[in-house]
PDB file of C-alpha atoms in Angstrom:
ATOM      1  CA  MET A   1       0.095   0.224  -0.306  1.00 71.00           C
ATOM      2  CA  HIS A   2       1.865   3.618  -0.666  1.00 88.00           C
ATOM      3  CA  ILE A   3       2.458   5.471   2.091  1.00 90.00           C
ATOM      4  CA  VAL A   4      -0.099   8.150   1.023  1.00 93.00           C
ATOM      5  CA  ASP A   5      -2.892   5.789   1.455  1.00 93.00           C
ATOM      6  CA  ILE A   6      -2.136   4.996   4.721  1.00 93.00           C
ATOM      7  CA  LEU A   7      -1.298   8.385   5.688  1.00 94.00           C
ATOM      8  CA  GLN A   8      -5.197   9.057   4.410  1.00 95.00           C
ATOM      9  CA  GLN A   9      -6.697   5.315   6.035  1.00 93.00           C
ATOM     10  CA  TRP A  10      -5.087   6.466   9.709  1.00 94.00           C
ATOM     11  CA  SER A  11      -6.302   9.434   9.303  1.00 95.00           C
ATOM     12  CA  ASP A  12     -10.531   8.561   8.406  1.00 93.00           C
ATOM     13  CA  THR A  13     -10.342   6.683  11.448  1.00 93.00           C
ATOM     14  CA  ASN A  14      -8.239   8.815  14.298  1.00 93.00           C
ATOM     15  CA  ALA A  15     -10.500  10.199  16.031  1.00 94.00           C
ATOM     16  CA  PHE A  16      -9.436  13.840  16.105  1.00 95.00           C
ATOM     17  CA  PHE A  17      -9.466  13.902  12.965  1.00 96.00           C
ATOM     18  CA  ILE A  18     -12.917  13.172  12.656  1.00 95.00           C
ATOM     19  CA  TRP A  19     -13.590  15.866  15.055  1.00 95.00           C
ATOM     20  CA  LEU A  20     -11.783  18.490  13.162  1.00 95.00           C
ATOM     21  CA  ARG A  21     -12.872  17.630  10.010  1.00 94.00           C
ATOM     22  CA  GLU A  22     -16.511  17.380  10.569  1.00 92.00           C
ATOM     23  CA  SER A  23     -16.907  19.756  13.809  1.00 92.00           C
ATOM     24  CA  PRO A  24     -18.954  22.787  12.420  1.00 90.00           C
ATOM     25  CA  SER A  25     -17.287  24.455  15.684  1.00 91.00           C
ATOM     26  CA  VAL A  26     -15.099  28.118  14.608  1.00 90.00           C
ATOM     27  CA  TRP A  27     -12.764  26.653  17.146  1.00 92.00           C
ATOM     28  CA  ALA A  28     -12.041  23.613  15.398  1.00 92.00           C
ATOM     29  CA  TYR A  29     -10.365  23.433  11.729  1.00 94.00           C
ATOM     30  CA  PRO A  30     -10.613  27.757  10.893  1.00 95.00           C
ATOM     31  CA  MET A  31      -9.099  28.123  14.238  1.00 96.00           C
ATOM     32  CA  VAL A  32      -6.059  25.658  13.625  1.00 96.00           C
ATOM     33  CA  PHE A  33      -5.983  27.370   9.299  1.00 96.00           C
ATOM     34  CA  PHE A  34      -6.228  31.110  11.187  1.00 97.00           C
ATOM     35  CA  ALA A  35      -2.907  30.042  13.561  1.00 97.00           C
ATOM     36  CA  HIS A  36      -1.224  28.718   9.263  1.00 97.00           C
ATOM     37  CA  THR A  37      -2.414  31.697   8.439  1.00 96.00           C
ATOM     38  CA  LEU A  38      -0.943  34.284  11.207  1.00 97.00           C
ATOM     39  CA  GLY A  39       1.959  32.042  12.526  1.00 97.00           C
ATOM     40  CA  LEU A  40       3.215  32.396   8.922  1.00 97.00           C
ATOM     41  CA  ALA A  41       2.692  35.935   8.055  1.00 97.00           C
ATOM     42  CA  PHE A  42       4.341  37.037  11.219  1.00 97.00           C
ATOM     43  CA  THR A  43       7.190  34.797  10.425  1.00 97.00           C
ATOM     44  CA  ALA A  44       7.752  35.791   6.856  1.00 97.00           C
ATOM     45  CA  GLY A  45       6.574  38.729   7.373  1.00 97.00           C
ATOM     46  CA  ALA A  46       8.898  40.045   9.816  1.00 97.00           C
ATOM     47  CA  SER A  47      11.940  38.041   8.734  1.00 97.00           C
ATOM     48  CA  VAL A  48      11.407  39.817   5.099  1.00 97.00           C
ATOM     49  CA  VAL A  49      11.735  43.331   7.100  1.00 97.00           C
ATOM     50  CA  ILE A  50      15.018  42.223   8.468  1.00 96.00           C
ATOM     51  CA  ASP A  51      16.147  40.253   5.118  1.00 96.00           C
ATOM     52  CA  ALA A  52      15.871  43.759   3.895  1.00 96.00           C
ATOM     53  CA  ARG A  53      17.462  45.349   5.951  1.00 95.00           C
ATOM     54  CA  LEU A  54      20.262  43.042   5.579  1.00 94.00           C
ATOM     55  CA  LEU A  55      20.268  43.750   1.740  1.00 94.00           C
ATOM     56  CA  GLY A  56      21.455  47.421   2.144  1.00 88.00           C
ATOM     57  CA  ALA A  57      17.215  48.920   2.417  1.00 91.00           C
ATOM     58  CA  ALA A  58      16.712  51.337   5.657  1.00 90.00           C
ATOM     59  CA  GLY A  59      20.398  51.805   6.798  1.00 88.00           C
ATOM     60  CA  PHE A  60      19.405  53.996  10.156  1.00 91.00           C
ATOM     61  CA  VAL A  61      18.026  50.989  11.677  1.00 91.00           C
ATOM     62  CA  PRO A  62      21.507  48.558  13.420  1.00 91.00           C
ATOM     63  CA  VAL A  63      21.549  45.274  12.433  1.00 90.00           C
ATOM     64  CA  ALA A  64      23.007  43.307  16.021  1.00 90.00           C
ATOM     65  CA  PRO A  65      19.923  44.005  18.062  1.00 92.00           C
ATOM     66  CA  LEU A  66      17.900  42.772  15.270  1.00 94.00           C
ATOM     67  CA  ALA A  67      18.900  39.141  16.433  1.00 94.00           C
ATOM     68  CA  ARG A  68      16.991  39.617  19.568  1.00 95.00           C
ATOM     69  CA  TYR A  69      13.693  39.699  17.564  1.00 97.00           C
ATOM     70  CA  PHE A  70      14.609  35.928  16.172  1.00 96.00           C
ATOM     71  CA  ARG A  71      12.521  34.182  19.446  1.00 96.00           C
ATOM     72  CA  ALA A  72       9.555  35.535  18.126  1.00 97.00           C
ATOM     73  CA  ILE A  73      10.410  34.418  14.519  1.00 97.00           C
ATOM     74  CA  TRP A  74      10.468  31.686  15.955  1.00 97.00           C
ATOM     75  CA  ILE A  75       7.446  31.523  17.826  1.00 97.00           C
ATOM     76  CA  GLY A  76       5.843  31.621  15.075  1.00 97.00           C
ATOM     77  CA  VAL A  77       7.406  28.766  12.873  1.00 97.00           C
ATOM     78  CA  TRP A  78       6.358  27.077  15.797  1.00 97.00           C
ATOM     79  CA  LEU A  79       3.127  27.684  15.344  1.00 97.00           C
ATOM     80  CA  THR A  80       3.082  27.639  11.548  1.00 97.00           C
ATOM     81  CA  VAL A  81       4.330  24.122  11.452  1.00 97.00           C
ATOM     82  CA  VAL A  82       2.081  22.770  14.195  1.00 98.00           C
ATOM     83  CA  SER A  83      -0.845  24.342  12.518  1.00 97.00           C
ATOM     84  CA  GLY A  84       0.360  23.049   8.844  1.00 97.00           C
ATOM     85  CA  LEU A  85       0.414  19.572  10.323  1.00 97.00           C
ATOM     86  CA  VAL A  86      -2.619  19.315  11.615  1.00 97.00           C
ATOM     87  CA  MET A  87      -4.397  20.910   8.132  1.00 96.00           C
ATOM     88  CA  LEU A  88      -1.808  18.083   6.647  1.00 96.00           C
ATOM     89  CA  GLY A  89      -3.336  15.166   8.820  1.00 96.00           C
ATOM     90  CA  SER A  90      -6.402  15.993   8.314  1.00 96.00           C
ATOM     91  CA  ASP A  91      -6.467  15.826   5.001  1.00 94.00           C
ATOM     92  CA  PRO A  92      -3.038  14.345   3.883  1.00 95.00           C
ATOM     93  CA  GLN A  93      -3.839  12.734   0.081  1.00 94.00           C
ATOM     94  CA  THR A  94      -6.114  15.531  -1.076  1.00 93.00           C
ATOM     95  CA  LYS A  95      -2.403  18.153  -0.121  1.00 93.00           C
ATOM     96  CA  LEU A  96       0.214  15.105  -0.819  1.00 94.00           C
ATOM     97  CA  THR A  97      -0.935  14.364  -4.189  1.00 93.00           C
ATOM     98  CA  ASN A  98      -0.721  18.268  -4.959  1.00 94.00           C
ATOM     99  CA  HIS A  99       2.112  18.865  -7.887  1.00 93.00           C
ATOM    100  CA  LEU A 100       2.898  22.427  -5.811  1.00 94.00           C
ATOM    101  CA  PHE A 101       2.942  20.617  -2.305  1.00 95.00           C
ATOM    102  CA  PRO A 102       6.984  19.363  -3.180  1.00 95.00           C
ATOM    103  CA  LEU A 103       7.865  22.542  -4.035  1.00 96.00           C
ATOM    104  CA  LYS A 104       6.117  24.938  -0.948  1.00 96.00           C
ATOM    105  CA  MET A 105       7.606  22.428   1.366  1.00 96.00           C
ATOM    106  CA  LEU A 106      10.945  23.217  -0.162  1.00 97.00           C
ATOM    107  CA  PHE A 107      10.614  27.043   0.298  1.00 97.00           C
ATOM    108  CA  VAL A 108       9.579  26.002   3.979  1.00 97.00           C
ATOM    109  CA  VAL A 109      12.609  23.921   5.029  1.00 97.00           C
ATOM    110  CA  ALA A 110      14.817  26.365   3.429  1.00 98.00           C
ATOM    111  CA  ALA A 111      13.219  29.481   4.754  1.00 97.00           C
ATOM    112  CA  ILE A 112      13.196  27.343   7.661  1.00 97.00           C
ATOM    113  CA  ALA A 113      16.891  26.386   7.602  1.00 97.00           C
ATOM    114  CA  LEU A 114      18.126  30.256   6.672  1.00 97.00           C
ATOM    115  CA  THR A 115      16.195  31.532   9.879  1.00 96.00           C
ATOM    116  CA  ALA A 116      18.286  29.209  11.879  1.00 95.00           C
ATOM    117  CA  ALA A 117      21.670  30.307   9.939  1.00 95.00           C
ATOM    118  CA  LEU A 118      20.758  34.066   9.548  1.00 95.00           C
ATOM    119  CA  ARG A 119      20.460  34.313  13.955  1.00 91.00           C
ATOM    120  CA  GLY A 120      23.478  33.656  15.461  1.00 88.00           C
ATOM    121  CA  ARG A 121      24.828  36.130  11.919  1.00 91.00           C
ATOM    122  CA  VAL A 122      23.314  38.667  12.299  1.00 91.00           C
ATOM    123  CA  ALA A 123      23.726  38.220  16.429  1.00 88.00           C
ATOM    124  CA  SER A 124      27.386  39.109  15.492  1.00 86.00           C
ATOM    125  CA  ALA A 125      27.112  41.474  12.530  1.00 81.00           C
ATOM    126  CA  GLY A 126      28.700  44.269  14.373  1.00 67.00           C
ATOM    127  CA  VAL A 127      27.836  47.947  14.935  1.00 61.00           C
ATOM    128  CA  GLU A 128      28.942  48.633  11.155  1.00 61.00           C
ATOM    129  CA  SER A 129      26.929  49.380   8.475  1.00 61.00           C
ATOM    130  CA  ASN A 130      28.825  47.217   5.444  1.00 76.00           C
ATOM    131  CA  VAL A 131      26.778  43.864   6.204  1.00 85.00           C
ATOM    132  CA  PRO A 132      29.160  40.483   5.331  1.00 87.00           C
ATOM    133  CA  PRO A 133      29.009  39.041   1.808  1.00 89.00           C
ATOM    134  CA  VAL A 134      27.775  35.425   3.174  1.00 91.00           C
ATOM    135  CA  LEU A 135      25.157  37.239   5.484  1.00 92.00           C
ATOM    136  CA  ARG A 136      23.507  39.330   2.426  1.00 93.00           C
ATOM    137  CA  ALA A 137      23.892  35.882   0.424  1.00 95.00           C
ATOM    138  CA  LEU A 138      21.554  34.310   2.861  1.00 96.00           C
ATOM    139  CA  ALA A 139      19.110  37.139   3.763  1.00 97.00           C
ATOM    140  CA  ALA A 140      18.428  37.206  -0.298  1.00 97.00           C
ATOM    141  CA  MET A 141      17.806  33.653  -0.392  1.00 97.00           C
ATOM    142  CA  SER A 142      15.655  33.675   2.848  1.00 97.00           C
ATOM    143  CA  LEU A 143      13.653  36.637   1.237  1.00 97.00           C
ATOM    144  CA  LEU A 144      12.865  34.695  -1.887  1.00 97.00           C
ATOM    145  CA  CYS A 145      12.431  31.537  -0.109  1.00 98.00           C
ATOM    146  CA  TRP A 146       9.922  32.881   2.301  1.00 97.00           C
ATOM    147  CA  LEU A 147       8.106  34.429  -1.263  1.00 97.00           C
ATOM    148  CA  GLY A 148       7.900  31.494  -2.148  1.00 97.00           C
ATOM    149  CA  ALA A 149       6.691  29.966   0.497  1.00 96.00           C
ATOM    150  CA  VAL A 150       3.780  32.751   0.278  1.00 96.00           C
ATOM    151  CA  ALA A 151       3.029  32.334  -3.293  1.00 96.00           C
ATOM    152  CA  ALA A 152       2.590  28.175  -3.282  1.00 96.00           C
ATOM    153  CA  GLY A 153       0.645  27.788  -0.367  1.00 94.00           C
ATOM    154  CA  LYS A 154      -1.548  30.338  -2.382  1.00 94.00           C
ATOM    155  CA  PHE A 155      -1.697  28.737  -5.328  1.00 95.00           C
ATOM    156  CA  MET A 156      -1.899  25.024  -4.292  1.00 93.00           C
ATOM    157  CA  ALA A 157      -5.303  25.975  -4.315  1.00 89.00           C
ATOM    158  CA  TYR A 158      -5.635  25.785  -7.786  1.00 88.00           C
ATOM    159  CA  PHE A 159      -3.807  23.315  -8.727  1.00 80.00           C
TER     160      PHE A 159
ATOM    161  CA  MET B   1     -13.106  35.883 -18.321  1.00 62.00           C
ATOM    162  CA  GLN B   2      -9.636  36.454 -16.205  1.00 77.00           C
ATOM    163  CA  ALA B   3      -6.488  34.634 -16.715  1.00 87.00           C
ATOM    164  CA  TRP B   4      -7.058  31.565 -14.257  1.00 89.00           C
ATOM    165  CA  TRP B   5      -3.590  32.670 -12.272  1.00 92.00           C
ATOM    166  CA  LEU B   6      -5.035  36.151 -12.212  1.00 93.00           C
ATOM    167  CA  VAL B   7      -6.970  35.423  -8.565  1.00 93.00           C
ATOM    168  CA  PRO B   8      -3.736  33.423  -7.212  1.00 95.00           C
ATOM    169  CA  PHE B   9      -1.698  35.984  -8.300  1.00 95.00           C
ATOM    170  CA  CYS B  10      -3.696  39.258  -6.653  1.00 95.00           C
ATOM    171  CA  LYS B  11      -3.874  36.448  -3.184  1.00 95.00           C
ATOM    172  CA  THR B  12      -0.233  36.437  -2.236  1.00 96.00           C
ATOM    173  CA  LEU B  13       0.388  39.969  -3.679  1.00 96.00           C
ATOM    174  CA  HIS B  14      -2.729  40.330  -0.840  1.00 96.00           C
ATOM    175  CA  TYR B  15      -1.455  38.408   2.056  1.00 96.00           C
ATOM    176  CA  PHE B  16       2.262  39.098   1.265  1.00 97.00           C
ATOM    177  CA  GLY B  17       1.338  43.035   2.100  1.00 97.00           C
ATOM    178  CA  ILE B  18      -0.127  42.303   4.975  1.00 97.00           C
ATOM    179  CA  ALA B  19       2.278  40.002   6.205  1.00 97.00           C
ATOM    180  CA  VAL B  20       4.688  42.486   5.353  1.00 97.00           C
ATOM    181  CA  LEU B  21       2.876  45.119   7.872  1.00 97.00           C
ATOM    182  CA  VAL B  22       2.219  42.707  11.035  1.00 96.00           C
ATOM    183  CA  GLY B  23       5.805  42.186  10.152  1.00 97.00           C
ATOM    184  CA  ILE B  24       6.963  45.776  10.332  1.00 97.00           C
ATOM    185  CA  VAL B  25       3.627  46.210  13.164  1.00 96.00           C
ATOM    186  CA  GLY B  26       5.065  43.590  15.068  1.00 97.00           C
ATOM    187  CA  LEU B  27       8.911  44.582  15.656  1.00 97.00           C
ATOM    188  CA  VAL B  28       7.646  48.479  16.361  1.00 97.00           C
ATOM    189  CA  ASP B  29       5.071  47.295  18.801  1.00 97.00           C
ATOM    190  CA  LEU B  30       7.829  44.104  20.484  1.00 97.00           C
ATOM    191  CA  ARG B  31      10.524  46.877  20.799  1.00 97.00           C
ATOM    192  CA  ILE B  32       7.733  48.511  22.622  1.00 97.00           C
ATOM    193  CA  PHE B  33       7.042  45.588  25.277  1.00 96.00           C
ATOM    194  CA  GLY B  34      10.627  45.599  25.767  1.00 93.00           C
ATOM    195  CA  VAL B  35      11.507  43.627  22.867  1.00 95.00           C
ATOM    196  CA  ALA B  36      15.539  44.074  21.468  1.00 94.00           C
ATOM    197  CA  LYS B  37      15.439  46.926  23.857  1.00 94.00           C
ATOM    198  CA  ALA B  38      18.900  47.460  22.547  1.00 94.00           C
ATOM    199  CA  LEU B  39      16.803  48.976  19.628  1.00 95.00           C
ATOM    200  CA  PRO B  40      16.139  52.464  20.080  1.00 96.00           C
ATOM    201  CA  LEU B  41      13.189  53.286  19.066  1.00 96.00           C
ATOM    202  CA  ARG B  42      13.063  56.470  15.922  1.00 95.00           C
ATOM    203  CA  PRO B  43      14.892  54.352  13.081  1.00 95.00           C
ATOM    204  CA  LEU B  44      13.056  51.215  14.235  1.00 95.00           C
ATOM    205  CA  GLN B  45       9.773  53.833  13.576  1.00 95.00           C
ATOM    206  CA  ARG B  46      11.118  54.863  10.468  1.00 96.00           C
ATOM    207  CA  LEU B  47       9.954  51.613   8.792  1.00 96.00           C
ATOM    208  CA  MET B  48       6.142  53.314   9.197  1.00 95.00           C
ATOM    209  CA  PRO B  49       5.988  54.470   5.684  1.00 96.00           C
ATOM    210  CA  TRP B  50       7.021  50.738   4.397  1.00 96.00           C
ATOM    211  CA  ALA B  51       4.122  50.099   6.241  1.00 96.00           C
ATOM    212  CA  VAL B  52       2.422  51.829   4.152  1.00 96.00           C
ATOM    213  CA  VAL B  53       3.244  50.948   0.873  1.00 97.00           C
ATOM    214  CA  SER B  54       2.716  47.002   1.979  1.00 97.00           C
ATOM    215  CA  PHE B  55      -1.039  48.373   2.910  1.00 97.00           C
ATOM    216  CA  LEU B  56      -1.368  50.383  -0.165  1.00 98.00           C
ATOM    217  CA  VAL B  57      -0.597  46.402  -1.672  1.00 98.00           C
ATOM    218  CA  SER B  58      -2.967  44.464  -0.029  1.00 97.00           C
ATOM    219  CA  ALA B  59      -5.225  47.596  -0.702  1.00 96.00           C
ATOM    220  CA  ALA B  60      -5.367  47.728  -4.320  1.00 97.00           C
ATOM    221  CA  SER B  61      -4.948  43.650  -5.166  1.00 96.00           C
ATOM    222  CA  GLY B  62      -8.010  43.102  -2.093  1.00 95.00           C
ATOM    223  CA  TYR B  63      -9.996  45.412  -4.285  1.00 95.00           C
ATOM    224  CA  VAL B  64      -9.267  43.639  -7.450  1.00 95.00           C
ATOM    225  CA  LEU B  65     -10.720  40.575  -5.841  1.00 93.00           C
ATOM    226  CA  LEU B  66     -13.360  42.129  -4.788  1.00 92.00           C
ATOM    227  CA  ARG B  67     -13.810  43.135  -8.007  1.00 92.00           C
ATOM    228  CA  ILE B  68     -13.591  40.009  -9.525  1.00 90.00           C
ATOM    229  CA  ASN B  69     -16.428  38.045  -6.690  1.00 85.00           C
ATOM    230  CA  PRO B  70     -18.066  41.012  -5.251  1.00 84.00           C
ATOM    231  CA  ALA B  71     -20.302  38.038  -3.598  1.00 81.00           C
ATOM    232  CA  ASN B  72     -17.659  36.228  -1.748  1.00 81.00           C
ATOM    233  CA  SER B  73     -17.334  39.611   0.730  1.00 84.00           C
ATOM    234  CA  LEU B  74     -20.180  41.860   0.208  1.00 82.00           C
ATOM    235  CA  GLY B  75     -23.198  39.737  -0.404  1.00 72.00           C
ATOM    236  CA  PRO B  76     -25.579  39.016  -0.177  1.00 80.00           C
ATOM    237  CA  PRO B  77     -26.189  37.177   2.276  1.00 82.00           C
ATOM    238  CA  VAL B  78     -23.943  40.245   4.295  1.00 83.00           C
ATOM    239  CA  ASN B  79     -20.441  38.095   5.276  1.00 87.00           C
ATOM    240  CA  ILE B  80     -19.564  38.840   8.428  1.00 91.00           C
ATOM    241  CA  ALA B  81     -16.336  38.466   8.691  1.00 92.00           C
ATOM    242  CA  PHE B  82     -15.509  40.694   5.875  1.00 93.00           C
ATOM    243  CA  ALA B  83     -17.940  43.476   7.967  1.00 93.00           C
ATOM    244  CA  ALA B  84     -15.635  42.608  11.267  1.00 95.00           C
ATOM    245  CA  LYS B  85     -12.032  42.997   8.816  1.00 96.00           C
ATOM    246  CA  ILE B  86     -13.405  46.818   8.024  1.00 96.00           C
ATOM    247  CA  VAL B  87     -14.056  47.451  11.508  1.00 97.00           C
ATOM    248  CA  CYS B  88     -10.676  46.130  12.999  1.00 97.00           C
ATOM    249  CA  LEU B  89      -9.452  47.990   9.991  1.00 97.00           C
ATOM    250  CA  VAL B  90     -10.905  51.738  10.635  1.00 97.00           C
ATOM    251  CA  LEU B  91     -10.189  50.897  14.522  1.00 98.00           C
ATOM    252  CA  VAL B  92      -6.690  50.600  13.654  1.00 96.00           C
ATOM    253  CA  GLY B  93      -6.528  53.850  11.427  1.00 96.00           C
ATOM    254  CA  LEU B  94      -8.494  55.802  14.705  1.00 97.00           C
ATOM    255  CA  ASN B  95      -5.156  54.035  16.629  1.00 96.00           C
ATOM    256  CA  ASP B  96      -3.362  55.207  14.252  1.00 94.00           C
ATOM    257  CA  VAL B  97      -4.804  58.704  14.388  1.00 96.00           C
ATOM    258  CA  LEU B  98      -4.778  59.002  18.378  1.00 95.00           C
ATOM    259  CA  TYR B  99      -0.497  57.580  18.153  1.00 95.00           C
ATOM    260  CA  PHE B 100       0.308  60.501  15.906  1.00 94.00           C
ATOM    261  CA  SER B 101      -2.433  63.554  16.771  1.00 95.00           C
ATOM    262  CA  THR B 102      -1.376  63.144  20.506  1.00 95.00           C
ATOM    263  CA  GLY B 103       2.296  63.653  20.370  1.00 93.00           C
ATOM    264  CA  LEU B 104       2.582  59.984  21.624  1.00 94.00           C
ATOM    265  CA  LYS B 105       4.572  58.988  18.470  1.00 94.00           C
ATOM    266  CA  ARG B 106       7.221  61.691  19.163  1.00 93.00           C
ATOM    267  CA  GLN B 107       7.837  60.556  22.850  1.00 93.00           C
ATOM    268  CA  VAL B 108       8.120  56.925  21.475  1.00 94.00           C
ATOM    269  CA  ASP B 109      10.854  58.509  18.660  1.00 93.00           C
ATOM    270  CA  GLY B 110      12.643  59.750  22.128  1.00 91.00           C
ATOM    271  CA  VAL B 111      13.069  56.301  23.697  1.00 93.00           C
ATOM    272  CA  GLY B 112      16.957  55.121  23.229  1.00 91.00           C
ATOM    273  CA  ALA B 113      18.521  52.326  23.492  1.00 92.00           C
ATOM    274  CA  GLY B 114      18.621  50.301  26.549  1.00 90.00           C
ATOM    275  CA  GLU B 115      15.058  52.733  27.232  1.00 92.00           C
ATOM    276  CA  SER B 116      11.822  51.628  28.150  1.00 90.00           C
ATOM    277  CA  THR B 117       8.320  53.850  26.502  1.00 92.00           C
ATOM    278  CA  SER B 118       5.706  54.549  28.887  1.00 93.00           C
ATOM    279  CA  ALA B 119       2.395  53.097  29.754  1.00 95.00           C
ATOM    280  CA  SER B 120       0.665  54.952  27.084  1.00 94.00           C
ATOM    281  CA  ALA B 121       2.132  53.928  24.359  1.00 95.00           C
ATOM    282  CA  LYS B 122       2.250  50.152  25.994  1.00 96.00           C
ATOM    283  CA  ILE B 123      -1.307  50.558  25.396  1.00 96.00           C
ATOM    284  CA  VAL B 124      -1.557  51.780  22.011  1.00 95.00           C
ATOM    285  CA  ALA B 125       0.723  48.898  20.775  1.00 96.00           C
ATOM    286  CA  ALA B 126      -1.140  46.377  22.254  1.00 97.00           C
ATOM    287  CA  VAL B 127      -4.624  47.285  20.295  1.00 97.00           C
ATOM    288  CA  SER B 128      -2.415  48.153  17.476  1.00 96.00           C
ATOM    289  CA  ILE B 129      -1.694  43.918  17.755  1.00 96.00           C
ATOM    290  CA  ALA B 130      -4.467  43.166  19.034  1.00 97.00           C
ATOM    291  CA  LEU B 131      -6.670  44.200  15.789  1.00 97.00           C
ATOM    292  CA  TRP B 132      -4.407  43.455  13.404  1.00 97.00           C
ATOM    293  CA  ILE B 133      -4.701  40.004  14.851  1.00 97.00           C
ATOM    294  CA  GLY B 134      -8.041  40.875  14.126  1.00 97.00           C
ATOM    295  CA  VAL B 135      -7.577  41.684  10.909  1.00 97.00           C
ATOM    296  CA  VAL B 136      -5.928  38.967   9.980  1.00 97.00           C
ATOM    297  CA  TYR B 137      -8.742  36.033  11.735  1.00 97.00           C
ATOM    298  CA  TRP B 138     -11.526  37.596  10.075  1.00 96.00           C
ATOM    299  CA  SER B 139      -9.943  37.429   6.520  1.00 94.00           C
ATOM    300  CA  ARG B 140      -9.303  33.782   7.571  1.00 94.00           C
ATOM    301  CA  MET B 141     -13.066  33.614   8.956  1.00 93.00           C
ATOM    302  CA  MET B 142     -14.155  35.121   5.352  1.00 90.00           C
ATOM    303  CA  THR B 143     -14.060  31.584   3.258  1.00 86.00           C
ATOM    304  CA  PHE B 144     -15.829  30.083   6.471  1.00 87.00           C
ATOM    305  CA  LEU B 145     -19.012  32.188   7.286  1.00 80.00           C
ATOM    306  CA  ALA B 146     -19.536  33.299   3.733  1.00 69.00           C
ATOM    307  CA  GLY B 147     -23.029  32.962   3.728  1.00 59.00           C
ATOM    308  CA  ALA B 148     -23.898  33.075   7.874  1.00 56.00           C
ATOM    309  CA  ILE B 149     -26.170  35.447   7.996  1.00 50.00           C
TER     310      ILE B 149
END
C-alpha cells in the first residue's frame, strides 16, 4: 500500500481528525487555519523586513540588536509548522498529491534553515553598517524562500 | 473571463502585503514592550512608510479580488467576517490617528537604546497588535462565514 493511502486511512479513522473535519465549530478547523495564517504572516513578514535590512535597505536601523527578534520569529515558525502539520493530517491525500506541495515544502524547509543560519550571524554582525557578503546572500535566499512559500501556498488551491 | 492565475496572484500580493505590514507592526510593537531593547525606537519607527506601502499593495490587490468576486465579501448574504475585518481596519486607523495626533509617536521616537517606553505607548501598541490579529482572523473567517447571515 502506498504511504499516502496509509496516511489517509489513519486520518479517516483518527478521532481527532474526524472531529477536526466534521465539527461545525469555529474553534475547530478554522482556528487551526487561522493559527497557520497568523504565524506565517508574522514569521514571513518580520523575516523579510530583517532580510531587506541585511540587503542594504533602511540603513538607519542597527543590525546586531535585530537578533533579539528571532525568538519571536521562532515562536511564529512553530505555530505555523504545527498548525500546518495538523491541517496536513486532516487531509493528507489532497495535499500530498498536489503538484505544488513539494515546491512549497522546499521553500518552507529552506526558509526555516536560513532563519536558523541567520540568527547567530545577525547577532555577531557588529554595529558597522556594511553587512558581510555571506550574510547578504543568506538574506537574499531567505527573502525569496518566504515569498516562494507564500505564493506556493496560495497557488496550491488552484492546482 | 480573466486568466486563471489572476486570483491566486492577487491573493499572494494581498497576503504578502499584510505579512510585511504585520511584520513591521510586530517589530515596532514588540520593541515598545521591551523586546530587542538595544534598538532605539526612532530608526525602527522610520520603517512606517514601508508599512504604508505594504498596506497599499494589500488594499489594491484586495480591491481587484473584490471586483472579481464581489459576492465573496459583500454578499448577499452579508459576510459578517468581511464586515468585522473592515471594522478592525477602521479601528486601526483611529488608533494610528490617536498615536500621531497626541504626540505619543514623537515621545516614543525619543526612546533610546536600552530605555523603556511609557505605559500609554504600551497600551497603544497592545491595541495595535490586537487589532491586526483581528484583521487576520476575520480575513481567514471570510471563507468559513460566507453566507452565514
